[in-house]
mmCIF file with all atom_site columns, C-alpha atoms in Angstrom:
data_model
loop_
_atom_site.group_PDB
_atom_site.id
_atom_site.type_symbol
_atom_site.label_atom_id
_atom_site.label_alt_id
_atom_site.label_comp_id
_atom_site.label_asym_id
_atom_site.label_entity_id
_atom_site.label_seq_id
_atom_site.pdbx_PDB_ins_code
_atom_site.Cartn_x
_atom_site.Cartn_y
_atom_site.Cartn_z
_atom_site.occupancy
_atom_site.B_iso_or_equiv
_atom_site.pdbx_formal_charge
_atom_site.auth_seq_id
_atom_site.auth_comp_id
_atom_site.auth_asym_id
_atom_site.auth_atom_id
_atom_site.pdbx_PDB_model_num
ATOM 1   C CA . UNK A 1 1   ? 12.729  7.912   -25.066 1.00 0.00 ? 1   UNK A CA 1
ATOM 2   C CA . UNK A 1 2   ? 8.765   7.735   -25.431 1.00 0.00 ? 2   UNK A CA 1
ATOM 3   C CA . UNK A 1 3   ? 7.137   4.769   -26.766 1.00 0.00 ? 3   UNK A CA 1
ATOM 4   C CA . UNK A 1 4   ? 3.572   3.429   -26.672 1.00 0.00 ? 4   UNK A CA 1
ATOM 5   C CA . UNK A 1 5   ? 1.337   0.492   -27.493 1.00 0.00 ? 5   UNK A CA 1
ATOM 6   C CA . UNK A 1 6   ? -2.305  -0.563  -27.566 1.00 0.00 ? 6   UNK A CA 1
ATOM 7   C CA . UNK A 1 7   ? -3.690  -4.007  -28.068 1.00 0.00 ? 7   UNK A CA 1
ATOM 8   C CA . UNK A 1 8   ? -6.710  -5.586  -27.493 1.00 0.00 ? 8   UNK A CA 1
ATOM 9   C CA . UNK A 1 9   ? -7.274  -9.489  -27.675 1.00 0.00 ? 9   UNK A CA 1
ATOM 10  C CA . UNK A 1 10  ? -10.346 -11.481 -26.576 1.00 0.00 ? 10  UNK A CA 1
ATOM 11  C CA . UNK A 1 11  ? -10.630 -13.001 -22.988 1.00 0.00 ? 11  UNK A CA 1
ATOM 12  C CA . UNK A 1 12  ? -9.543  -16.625 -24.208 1.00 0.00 ? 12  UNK A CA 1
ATOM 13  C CA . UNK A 1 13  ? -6.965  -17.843 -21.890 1.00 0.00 ? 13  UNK A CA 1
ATOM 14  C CA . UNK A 1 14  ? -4.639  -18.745 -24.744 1.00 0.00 ? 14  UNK A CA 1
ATOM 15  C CA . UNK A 1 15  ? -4.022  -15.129 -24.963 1.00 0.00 ? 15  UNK A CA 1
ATOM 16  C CA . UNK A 1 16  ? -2.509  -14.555 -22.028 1.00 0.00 ? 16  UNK A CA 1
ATOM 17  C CA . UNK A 1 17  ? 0.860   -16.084 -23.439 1.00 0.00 ? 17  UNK A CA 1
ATOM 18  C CA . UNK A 1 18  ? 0.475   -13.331 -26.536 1.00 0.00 ? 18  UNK A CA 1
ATOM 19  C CA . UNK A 1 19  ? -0.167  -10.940 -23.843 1.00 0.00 ? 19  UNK A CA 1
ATOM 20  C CA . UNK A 1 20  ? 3.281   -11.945 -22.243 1.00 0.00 ? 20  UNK A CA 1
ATOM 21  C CA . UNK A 1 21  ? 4.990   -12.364 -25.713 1.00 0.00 ? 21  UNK A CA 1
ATOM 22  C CA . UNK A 1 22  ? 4.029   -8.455  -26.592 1.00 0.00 ? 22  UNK A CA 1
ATOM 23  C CA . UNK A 1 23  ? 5.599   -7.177  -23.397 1.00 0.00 ? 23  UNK A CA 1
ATOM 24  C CA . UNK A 1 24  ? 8.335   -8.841  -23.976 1.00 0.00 ? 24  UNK A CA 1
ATOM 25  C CA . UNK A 1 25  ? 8.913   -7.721  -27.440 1.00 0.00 ? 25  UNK A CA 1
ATOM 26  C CA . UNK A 1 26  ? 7.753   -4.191  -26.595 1.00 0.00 ? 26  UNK A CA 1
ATOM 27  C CA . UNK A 1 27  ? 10.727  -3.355  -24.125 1.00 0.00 ? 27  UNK A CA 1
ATOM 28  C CA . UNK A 1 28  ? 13.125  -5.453  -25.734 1.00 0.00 ? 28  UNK A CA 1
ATOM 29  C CA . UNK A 1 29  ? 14.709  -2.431  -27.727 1.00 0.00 ? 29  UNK A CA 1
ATOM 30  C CA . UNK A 1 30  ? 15.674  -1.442  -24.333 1.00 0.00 ? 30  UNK A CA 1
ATOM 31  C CA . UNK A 1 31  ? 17.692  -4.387  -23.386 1.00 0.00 ? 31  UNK A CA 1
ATOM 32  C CA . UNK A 1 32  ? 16.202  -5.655  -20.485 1.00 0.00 ? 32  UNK A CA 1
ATOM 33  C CA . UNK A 1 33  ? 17.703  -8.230  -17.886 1.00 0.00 ? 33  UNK A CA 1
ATOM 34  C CA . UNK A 1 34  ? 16.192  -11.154 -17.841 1.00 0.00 ? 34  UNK A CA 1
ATOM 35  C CA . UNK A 1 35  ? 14.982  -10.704 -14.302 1.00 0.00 ? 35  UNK A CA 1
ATOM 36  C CA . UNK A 1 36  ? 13.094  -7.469  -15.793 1.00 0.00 ? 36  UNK A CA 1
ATOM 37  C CA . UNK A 1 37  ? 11.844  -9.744  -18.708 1.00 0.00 ? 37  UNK A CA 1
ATOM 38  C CA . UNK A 1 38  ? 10.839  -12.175 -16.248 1.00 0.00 ? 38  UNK A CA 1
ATOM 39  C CA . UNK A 1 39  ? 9.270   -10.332 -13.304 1.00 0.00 ? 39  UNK A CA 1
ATOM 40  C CA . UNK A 1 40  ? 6.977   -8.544  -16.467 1.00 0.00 ? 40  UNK A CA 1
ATOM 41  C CA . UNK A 1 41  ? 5.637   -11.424 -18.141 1.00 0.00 ? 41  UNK A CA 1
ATOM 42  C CA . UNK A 1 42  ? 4.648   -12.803 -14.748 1.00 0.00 ? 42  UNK A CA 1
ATOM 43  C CA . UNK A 1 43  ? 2.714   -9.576  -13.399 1.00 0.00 ? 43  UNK A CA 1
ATOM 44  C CA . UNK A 1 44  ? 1.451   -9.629  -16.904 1.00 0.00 ? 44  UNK A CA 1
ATOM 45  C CA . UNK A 1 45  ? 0.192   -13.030 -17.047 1.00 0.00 ? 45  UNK A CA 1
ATOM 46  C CA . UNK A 1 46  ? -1.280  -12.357 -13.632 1.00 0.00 ? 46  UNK A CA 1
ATOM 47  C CA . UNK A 1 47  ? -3.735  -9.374  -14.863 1.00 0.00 ? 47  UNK A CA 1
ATOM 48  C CA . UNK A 1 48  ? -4.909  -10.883 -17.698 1.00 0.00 ? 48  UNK A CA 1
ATOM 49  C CA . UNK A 1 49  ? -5.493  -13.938 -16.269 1.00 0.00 ? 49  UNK A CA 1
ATOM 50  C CA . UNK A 1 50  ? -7.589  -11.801 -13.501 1.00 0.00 ? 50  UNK A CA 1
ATOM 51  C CA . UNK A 1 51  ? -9.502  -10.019 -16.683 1.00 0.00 ? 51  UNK A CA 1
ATOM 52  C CA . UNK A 1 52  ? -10.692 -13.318 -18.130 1.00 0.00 ? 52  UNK A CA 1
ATOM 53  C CA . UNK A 1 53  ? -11.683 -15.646 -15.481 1.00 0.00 ? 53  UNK A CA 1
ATOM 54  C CA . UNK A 1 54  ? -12.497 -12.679 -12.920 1.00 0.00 ? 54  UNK A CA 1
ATOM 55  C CA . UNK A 1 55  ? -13.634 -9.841  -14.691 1.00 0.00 ? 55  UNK A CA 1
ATOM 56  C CA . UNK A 1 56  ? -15.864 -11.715 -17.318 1.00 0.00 ? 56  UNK A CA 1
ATOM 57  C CA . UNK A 1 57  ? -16.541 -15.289 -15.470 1.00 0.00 ? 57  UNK A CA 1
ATOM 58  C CA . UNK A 1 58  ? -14.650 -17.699 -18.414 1.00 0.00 ? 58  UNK A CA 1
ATOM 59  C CA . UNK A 1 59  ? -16.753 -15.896 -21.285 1.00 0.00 ? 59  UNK A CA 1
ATOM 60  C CA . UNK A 1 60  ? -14.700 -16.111 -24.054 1.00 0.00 ? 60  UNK A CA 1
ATOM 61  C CA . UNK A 1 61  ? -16.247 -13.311 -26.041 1.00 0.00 ? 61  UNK A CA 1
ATOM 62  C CA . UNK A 1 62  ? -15.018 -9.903  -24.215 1.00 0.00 ? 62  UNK A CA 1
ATOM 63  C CA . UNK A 1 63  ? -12.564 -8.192  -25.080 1.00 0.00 ? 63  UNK A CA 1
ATOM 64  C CA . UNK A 1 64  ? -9.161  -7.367  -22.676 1.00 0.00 ? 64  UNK A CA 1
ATOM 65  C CA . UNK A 1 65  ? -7.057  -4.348  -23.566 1.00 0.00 ? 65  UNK A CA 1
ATOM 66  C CA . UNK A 1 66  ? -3.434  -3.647  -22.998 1.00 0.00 ? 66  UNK A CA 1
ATOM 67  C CA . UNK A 1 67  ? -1.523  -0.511  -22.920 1.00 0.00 ? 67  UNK A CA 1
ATOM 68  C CA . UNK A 1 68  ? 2.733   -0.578  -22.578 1.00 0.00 ? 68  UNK A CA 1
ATOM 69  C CA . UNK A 1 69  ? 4.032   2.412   -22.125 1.00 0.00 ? 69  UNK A CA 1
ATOM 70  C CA . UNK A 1 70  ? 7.821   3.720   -21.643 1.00 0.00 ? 70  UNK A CA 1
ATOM 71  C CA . UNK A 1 71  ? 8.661   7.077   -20.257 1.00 0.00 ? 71  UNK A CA 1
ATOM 72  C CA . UNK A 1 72  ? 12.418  7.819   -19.903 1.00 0.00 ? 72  UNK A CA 1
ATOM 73  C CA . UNK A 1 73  ? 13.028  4.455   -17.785 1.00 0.00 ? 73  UNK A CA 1
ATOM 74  C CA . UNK A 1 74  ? 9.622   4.011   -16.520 1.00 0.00 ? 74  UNK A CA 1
ATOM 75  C CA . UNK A 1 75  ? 7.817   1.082   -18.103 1.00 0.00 ? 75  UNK A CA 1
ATOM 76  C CA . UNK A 1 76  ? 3.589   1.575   -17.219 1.00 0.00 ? 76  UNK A CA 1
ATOM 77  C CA . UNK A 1 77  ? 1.317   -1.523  -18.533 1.00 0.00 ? 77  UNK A CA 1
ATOM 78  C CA . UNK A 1 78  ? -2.358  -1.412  -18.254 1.00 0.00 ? 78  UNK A CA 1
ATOM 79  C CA . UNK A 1 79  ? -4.656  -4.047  -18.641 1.00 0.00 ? 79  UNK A CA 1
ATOM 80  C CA . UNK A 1 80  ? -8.994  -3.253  -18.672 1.00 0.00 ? 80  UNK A CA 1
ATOM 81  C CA . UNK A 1 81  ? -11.660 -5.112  -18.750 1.00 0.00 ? 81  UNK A CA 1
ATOM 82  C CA . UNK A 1 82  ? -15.237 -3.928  -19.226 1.00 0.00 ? 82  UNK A CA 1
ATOM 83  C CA . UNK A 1 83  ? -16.020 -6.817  -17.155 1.00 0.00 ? 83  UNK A CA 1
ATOM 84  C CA . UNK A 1 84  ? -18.163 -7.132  -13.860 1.00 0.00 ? 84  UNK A CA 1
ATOM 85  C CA . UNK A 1 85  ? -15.542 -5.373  -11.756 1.00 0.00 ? 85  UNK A CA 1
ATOM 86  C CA . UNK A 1 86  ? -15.032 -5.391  -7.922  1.00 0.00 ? 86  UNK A CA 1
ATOM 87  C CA . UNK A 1 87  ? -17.256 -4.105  -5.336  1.00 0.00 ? 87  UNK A CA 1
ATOM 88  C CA . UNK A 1 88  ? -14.198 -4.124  -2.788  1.00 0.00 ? 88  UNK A CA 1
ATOM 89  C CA . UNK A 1 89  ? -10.698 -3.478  -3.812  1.00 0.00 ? 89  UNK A CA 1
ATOM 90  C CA . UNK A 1 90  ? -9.019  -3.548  -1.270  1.00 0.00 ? 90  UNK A CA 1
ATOM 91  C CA . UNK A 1 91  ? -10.158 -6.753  -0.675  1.00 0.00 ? 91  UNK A CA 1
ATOM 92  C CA . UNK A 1 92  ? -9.495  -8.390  -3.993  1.00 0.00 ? 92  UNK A CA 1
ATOM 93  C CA . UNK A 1 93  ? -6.104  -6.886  -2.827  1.00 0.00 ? 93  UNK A CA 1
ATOM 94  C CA . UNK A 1 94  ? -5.482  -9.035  0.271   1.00 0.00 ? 94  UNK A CA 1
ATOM 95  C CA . UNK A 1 95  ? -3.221  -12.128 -0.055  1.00 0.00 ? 95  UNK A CA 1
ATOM 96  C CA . UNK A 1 96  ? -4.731  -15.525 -0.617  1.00 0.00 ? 96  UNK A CA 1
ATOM 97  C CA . UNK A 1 97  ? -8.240  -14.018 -1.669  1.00 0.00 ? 97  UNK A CA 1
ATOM 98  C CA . UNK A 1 98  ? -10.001 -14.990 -4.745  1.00 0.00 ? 98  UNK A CA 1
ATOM 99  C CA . UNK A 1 99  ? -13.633 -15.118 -6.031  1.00 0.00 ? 99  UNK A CA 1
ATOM 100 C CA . UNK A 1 100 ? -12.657 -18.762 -7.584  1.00 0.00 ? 100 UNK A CA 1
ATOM 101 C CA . UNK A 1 101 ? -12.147 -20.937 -4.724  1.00 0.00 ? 101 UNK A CA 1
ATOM 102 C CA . UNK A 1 102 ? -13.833 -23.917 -6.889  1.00 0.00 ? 102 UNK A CA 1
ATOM 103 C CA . UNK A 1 103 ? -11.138 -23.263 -9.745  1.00 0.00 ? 103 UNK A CA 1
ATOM 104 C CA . UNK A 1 104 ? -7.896  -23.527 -7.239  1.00 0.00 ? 104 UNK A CA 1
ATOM 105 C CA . UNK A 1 105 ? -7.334  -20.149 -7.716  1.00 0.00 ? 105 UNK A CA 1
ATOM 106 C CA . UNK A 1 106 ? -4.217  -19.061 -5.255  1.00 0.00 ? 106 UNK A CA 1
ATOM 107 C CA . UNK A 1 107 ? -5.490  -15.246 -4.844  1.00 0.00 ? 107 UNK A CA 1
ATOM 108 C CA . UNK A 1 108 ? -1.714  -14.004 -5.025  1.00 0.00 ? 108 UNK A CA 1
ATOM 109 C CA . UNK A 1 109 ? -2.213  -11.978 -8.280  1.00 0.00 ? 109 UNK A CA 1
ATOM 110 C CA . UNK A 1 110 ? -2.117  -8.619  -6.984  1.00 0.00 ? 110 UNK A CA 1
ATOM 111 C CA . UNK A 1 111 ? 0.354   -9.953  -4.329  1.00 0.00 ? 111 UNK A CA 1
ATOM 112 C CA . UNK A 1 112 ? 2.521   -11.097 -7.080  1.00 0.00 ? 112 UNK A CA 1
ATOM 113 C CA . UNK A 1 113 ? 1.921   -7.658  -8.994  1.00 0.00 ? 113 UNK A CA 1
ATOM 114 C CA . UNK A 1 114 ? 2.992   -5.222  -6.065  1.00 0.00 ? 114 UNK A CA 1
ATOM 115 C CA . UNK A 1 115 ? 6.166   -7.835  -5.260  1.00 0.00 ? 115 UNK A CA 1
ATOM 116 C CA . UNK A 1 116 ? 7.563   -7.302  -8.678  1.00 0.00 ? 116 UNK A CA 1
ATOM 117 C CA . UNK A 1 117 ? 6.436   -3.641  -9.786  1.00 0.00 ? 117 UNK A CA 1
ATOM 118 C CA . UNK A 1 118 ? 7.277   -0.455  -7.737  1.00 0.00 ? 118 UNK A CA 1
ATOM 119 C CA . UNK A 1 119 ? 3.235   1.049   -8.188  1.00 0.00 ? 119 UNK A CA 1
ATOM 120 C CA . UNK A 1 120 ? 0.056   -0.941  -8.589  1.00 0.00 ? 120 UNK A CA 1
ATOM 121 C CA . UNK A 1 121 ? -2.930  1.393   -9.191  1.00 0.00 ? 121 UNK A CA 1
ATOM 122 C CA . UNK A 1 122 ? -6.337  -0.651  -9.231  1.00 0.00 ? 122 UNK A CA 1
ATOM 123 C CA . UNK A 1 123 ? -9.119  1.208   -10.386 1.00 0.00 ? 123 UNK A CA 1
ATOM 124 C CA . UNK A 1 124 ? -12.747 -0.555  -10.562 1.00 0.00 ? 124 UNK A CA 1
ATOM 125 C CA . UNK A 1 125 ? -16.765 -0.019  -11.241 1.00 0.00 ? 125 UNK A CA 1
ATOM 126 C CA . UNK A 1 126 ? -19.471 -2.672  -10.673 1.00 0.00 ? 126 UNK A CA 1
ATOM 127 C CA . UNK A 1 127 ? -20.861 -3.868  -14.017 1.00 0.00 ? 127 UNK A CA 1
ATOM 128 C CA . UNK A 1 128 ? -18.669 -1.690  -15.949 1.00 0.00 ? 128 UNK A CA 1
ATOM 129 C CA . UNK A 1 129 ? -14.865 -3.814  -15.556 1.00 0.00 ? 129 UNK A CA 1
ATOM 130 C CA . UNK A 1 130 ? -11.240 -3.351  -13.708 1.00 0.00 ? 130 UNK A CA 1
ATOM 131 C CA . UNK A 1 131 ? -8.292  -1.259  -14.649 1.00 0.00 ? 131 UNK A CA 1
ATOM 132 C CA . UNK A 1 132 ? -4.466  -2.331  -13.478 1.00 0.00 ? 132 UNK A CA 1
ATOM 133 C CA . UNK A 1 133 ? -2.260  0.281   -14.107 1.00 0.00 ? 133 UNK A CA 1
ATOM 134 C CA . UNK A 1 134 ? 1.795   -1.124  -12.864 1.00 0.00 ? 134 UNK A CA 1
ATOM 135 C CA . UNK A 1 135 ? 4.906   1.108   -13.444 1.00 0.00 ? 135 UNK A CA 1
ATOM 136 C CA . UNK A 1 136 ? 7.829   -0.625  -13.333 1.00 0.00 ? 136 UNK A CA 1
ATOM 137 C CA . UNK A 1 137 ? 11.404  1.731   -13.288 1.00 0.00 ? 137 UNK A CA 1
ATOM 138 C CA . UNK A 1 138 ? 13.821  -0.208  -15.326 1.00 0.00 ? 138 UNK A CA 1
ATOM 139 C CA . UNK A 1 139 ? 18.112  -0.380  -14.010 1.00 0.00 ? 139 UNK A CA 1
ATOM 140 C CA . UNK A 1 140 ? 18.720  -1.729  -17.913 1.00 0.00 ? 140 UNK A CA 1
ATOM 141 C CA . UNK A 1 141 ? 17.128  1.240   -19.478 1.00 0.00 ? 141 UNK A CA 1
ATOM 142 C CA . UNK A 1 142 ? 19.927  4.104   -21.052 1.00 0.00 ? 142 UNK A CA 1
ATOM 143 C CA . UNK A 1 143 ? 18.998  7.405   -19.892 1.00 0.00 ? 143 UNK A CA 1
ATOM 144 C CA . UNK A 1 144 ? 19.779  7.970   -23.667 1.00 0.00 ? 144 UNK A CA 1
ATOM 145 C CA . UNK A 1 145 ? 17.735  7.013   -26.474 1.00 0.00 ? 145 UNK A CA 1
ATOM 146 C CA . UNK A 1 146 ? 19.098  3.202   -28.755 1.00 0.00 ? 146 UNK A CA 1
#
């Protein structure tokens, strides 16, 4: 049961409800519970919200890229930017931390994104954007192919 995806939508916060709406169409061949469905669109809406008003500052003219993946019973989603990346990951990573202080900004997104995925991989270069890779192993998924 392989299946893959690849979209890429510009860095206008109106897409981060398509982003949400495509993961939720992508695995829902595979029956999910609606705990699954939920805990995904939220750790989705959480790194492309990071994309578009971290990784490229608001400009509305980038472009964010999303990869869904399922392997067997392991969902992976992957959102890039070719934004202005992080200089310190690990502490973009801490709780309540956030570049946008002005904007209200709670700095729980990667909190949020280890909470409801089992691995969160952040890969970054300055000047050159972010990567979040999140695997997710999901109880709804068949070991047999629909």
């Amino acid at each position: 049961m392989n299946n893959e995806a690849v979209f890429k939508f510009r860095s206008i916060s109106e897409n981060e409800a398509f982003a949400r709406m495509v993961v939720a169409s992508f695995i829902a061949p595979y029956d999910p519970t609606i705990g699954e469905l939920t805990d995904l669109k939220t750790v989705v809406s959480e790194a492309v919200t990071n994309a578009i008003i971290h990784g490229y500052d608001g400009k509305n003219d980038q472009w964010v890229y999303m990869t869904l993946m399922m392997e067997e019973n392991v969902l992976t989603i992957e959102v890039r930017d070719e934004g202005i990346g992080m200089s310190d990951i690990e502490e973009a990573m801490q709780p309540l931390y956030t570049t946008k202080p002005e904007m209200e900004r709670s700095g729980m997104g990667f909190t949020i994104m280890e909470h409801f995925m089992d691995a969160v991989e952040v890969t970054s270069v300055s000047s050159q954007g972010t990567t979040i890779r999140m695997s997710k192993h999901l109880a709804s998924v068949q070991a047999e192919c629909h």
